[in-house]
Amino acid sequence: MSGTGRTGDGRGRGLGNLLSGLAVAVGCVLFLGGFAWGAVEYKPYTVPTQSMNPTVKAGDRVLAQRIDGADVKRGDVVIFKDKVWGNVPMVKRVVGIGGDTVKCCDEGGKLTVNGKPIDEPYLHGTAPSTTKFSATVPKDQLFLLGDERDVSLDSRVHLEDAASGSVPRSAVSARVDAIAWPLDGMLKRPTGFKALPGGISQPGPLMLVVVAIVVGTVLIVLGAAYGPVARRLGRRGAGSRREVPVGGA
């Protein structure tokens, strides 16, 4: 009967070792795969100025999804580089795309796109613009404004340029998805542009990347912990069996 118990224990330990090894293997795939996926999809960027305050503050470290300029939609916070703007990476919000007429301000004091007033809660009470302007965005171009309209040097400064202050879609290299440091989570997509043709963009796969890394870490820890825990429990069980008298009561 004791032999049967030892056989059962051996089978249990064998199955446990198999499952723990499988957990570690799957965990490694998820952990390393999550990091690899994140490295392919995202790049870090440090915001240098106050022009996107309060959405993104100077010095914030953001995660920006690598995208094609053709995928940019109104409301996106994008990273771009254009020689007319200084040929250095900048971060601004897209408020108009090719064919749009962007104006400010209407009778209600709001920015309008194709005559539609746009709610901009990310401005936190500041005016949509300190100066009045009107611009028609050329095809395949983007009209960009900072969220801190009082200090942002954006499309309004370049209205006299050939492209009416806009930049080519091809100038965009990434779209900001989240603020990584200080940890502030995912950027909210503005709903004010949702009713316009094309709607607004959806968040990238960042949350799935994070879930894969976290789940992978948990599986690795649990799988690696099984062996030491099982051995300790086995030693305790063996000690308890040795203390039982052979003849019983």
mmCIF file with all atom_site columns, N, CA and C in Angstrom, residues 36-43 64-67 204-205 209:
data_model
loop_
_atom_site.group_PDB
_atom_site.id
_atom_site.type_symbol
_atom_site.label_atom_id
_atom_site.label_alt_id
_atom_site.label_comp_id
_atom_site.label_asym_id
_atom_site.label_entity_id
_atom_site.label_seq_id
_atom_site.pdbx_PDB_ins_code
_atom_site.Cartn_x
_atom_site.Cartn_y
_atom_site.Cartn_z
_atom_site.occupancy
_atom_site.B_iso_or_equiv
_atom_site.pdbx_formal_charge
_atom_site.auth_seq_id
_atom_site.auth_comp_id
_atom_site.auth_asym_id
_atom_site.auth_atom_id
_atom_site.pdbx_PDB_model_num
ATOM 1  N N  . ALA A 1 36  ? 9.061  42.053 -27.769 1.00 0.00 ? 36  ALA A N  1
ATOM 2  C CA . ALA A 1 36  ? 9.393  42.168 -29.188 1.00 0.00 ? 36  ALA A CA 1
ATOM 3  C C  . ALA A 1 36  ? 8.278  42.884 -29.954 1.00 0.00 ? 36  ALA A C  1
ATOM 4  N N  . TRP A 1 37  ? 7.040  42.524 -29.651 1.00 0.00 ? 37  TRP A N  1
ATOM 5  C CA . TRP A 1 37  ? 5.885  43.162 -30.288 1.00 0.00 ? 37  TRP A CA 1
ATOM 6  C C  . TRP A 1 37  ? 5.869  44.651 -29.980 1.00 0.00 ? 37  TRP A C  1
ATOM 7  N N  . GLY A 1 38  ? 6.100  44.980 -28.705 1.00 0.00 ? 38  GLY A N  1
ATOM 8  C CA . GLY A 1 38  ? 6.120  46.383 -28.314 1.00 0.00 ? 38  GLY A CA 1
ATOM 9  C C  . GLY A 1 38  ? 7.227  47.167 -29.007 1.00 0.00 ? 38  GLY A C  1
ATOM 10 N N  . ALA A 1 39  ? 8.403  46.527 -29.158 1.00 0.00 ? 39  ALA A N  1
ATOM 11 C CA . ALA A 1 39  ? 9.533  47.212 -29.801 1.00 0.00 ? 39  ALA A CA 1
ATOM 12 C C  . ALA A 1 39  ? 9.254  47.467 -31.275 1.00 0.00 ? 39  ALA A C  1
ATOM 13 N N  . VAL A 1 40  ? 8.515  46.560 -31.905 1.00 0.00 ? 40  VAL A N  1
ATOM 14 C CA . VAL A 1 40  ? 8.176  46.731 -33.318 1.00 0.00 ? 40  VAL A CA 1
ATOM 15 C C  . VAL A 1 40  ? 7.107  47.809 -33.495 1.00 0.00 ? 40  VAL A C  1
ATOM 16 N N  . GLU A 1 41  ? 6.111  47.803 -32.608 1.00 0.00 ? 41  GLU A N  1
ATOM 17 C CA . GLU A 1 41  ? 4.967  48.703 -32.764 1.00 0.00 ? 41  GLU A CA 1
ATOM 18 C C  . GLU A 1 41  ? 5.222  50.115 -32.224 1.00 0.00 ? 41  GLU A C  1
ATOM 19 N N  . TYR A 1 42  ? 6.033  50.216 -31.177 1.00 0.00 ? 42  TYR A N  1
ATOM 20 C CA . TYR A 1 42  ? 6.142  51.491 -30.465 1.00 0.00 ? 42  TYR A CA 1
ATOM 21 C C  . TYR A 1 42  ? 7.577  52.001 -30.371 1.00 0.00 ? 42  TYR A C  1
ATOM 22 N N  . LYS A 1 43  ? 7.678  53.314 -30.224 1.00 0.00 ? 43  LYS A N  1
ATOM 23 C CA . LYS A 1 43  ? 8.971  53.921 -29.940 1.00 0.00 ? 43  LYS A CA 1
ATOM 24 C C  . LYS A 1 43  ? 8.774  54.977 -28.860 1.00 0.00 ? 43  LYS A C  1
ATOM 25 N N  . ALA A 1 64  ? 4.799  56.035 -28.562 1.00 0.00 ? 64  ALA A N  1
ATOM 26 C CA . ALA A 1 64  ? 4.128  56.391 -29.806 1.00 0.00 ? 64  ALA A CA 1
ATOM 27 C C  . ALA A 1 64  ? 4.141  55.216 -30.763 1.00 0.00 ? 64  ALA A C  1
ATOM 28 N N  . GLN A 1 65  ? 2.976  54.871 -31.278 1.00 0.00 ? 65  GLN A N  1
ATOM 29 C CA . GLN A 1 65  ? 2.863  53.754 -32.214 1.00 0.00 ? 65  GLN A CA 1
ATOM 30 C C  . GLN A 1 65  ? 3.359  54.161 -33.592 1.00 0.00 ? 65  GLN A C  1
ATOM 31 N N  . ARG A 1 66  ? 4.234  53.352 -34.140 1.00 0.00 ? 66  ARG A N  1
ATOM 32 C CA . ARG A 1 66  ? 4.715  53.607 -35.498 1.00 0.00 ? 66  ARG A CA 1
ATOM 33 C C  . ARG A 1 66  ? 3.561  53.382 -36.472 1.00 0.00 ? 66  ARG A C  1
ATOM 34 N N  . ILE A 1 67  ? 3.220  54.420 -37.231 1.00 0.00 ? 67  ILE A N  1
ATOM 35 C CA . ILE A 1 67  ? 2.117  54.310 -38.194 1.00 0.00 ? 67  ILE A CA 1
ATOM 36 C C  . ILE A 1 67  ? 2.518  54.977 -39.499 1.00 0.00 ? 67  ILE A C  1
ATOM 37 N N  . GLY A 1 204 ? -3.816 51.737 -30.307 1.00 0.00 ? 204 GLY A N  1
ATOM 38 C CA . GLY A 1 204 ? -3.010 50.642 -30.807 1.00 0.00 ? 204 GLY A CA 1
ATOM 39 C C  . GLY A 1 204 ? -3.024 49.456 -29.849 1.00 0.00 ? 204 GLY A C  1
ATOM 40 N N  . PRO A 1 205 ? -2.168 48.468 -30.077 1.00 0.00 ? 205 PRO A N  1
ATOM 41 C CA . PRO A 1 205 ? -2.192 47.235 -29.285 1.00 0.00 ? 205 PRO A CA 1
ATOM 42 C C  . PRO A 1 205 ? -1.419 47.307 -27.978 1.00 0.00 ? 205 PRO A C  1
ATOM 43 N N  . VAL A 1 209 ? -0.038 44.278 -25.476 1.00 0.00 ? 209 VAL A N  1
ATOM 44 C CA . VAL A 1 209 ? 1.395  44.080 -25.232 1.00 0.00 ? 209 VAL A CA 1
ATOM 45 C C  . VAL A 1 209 ? 1.663  43.987 -23.733 1.00 0.00 ? 209 VAL A C  1
#
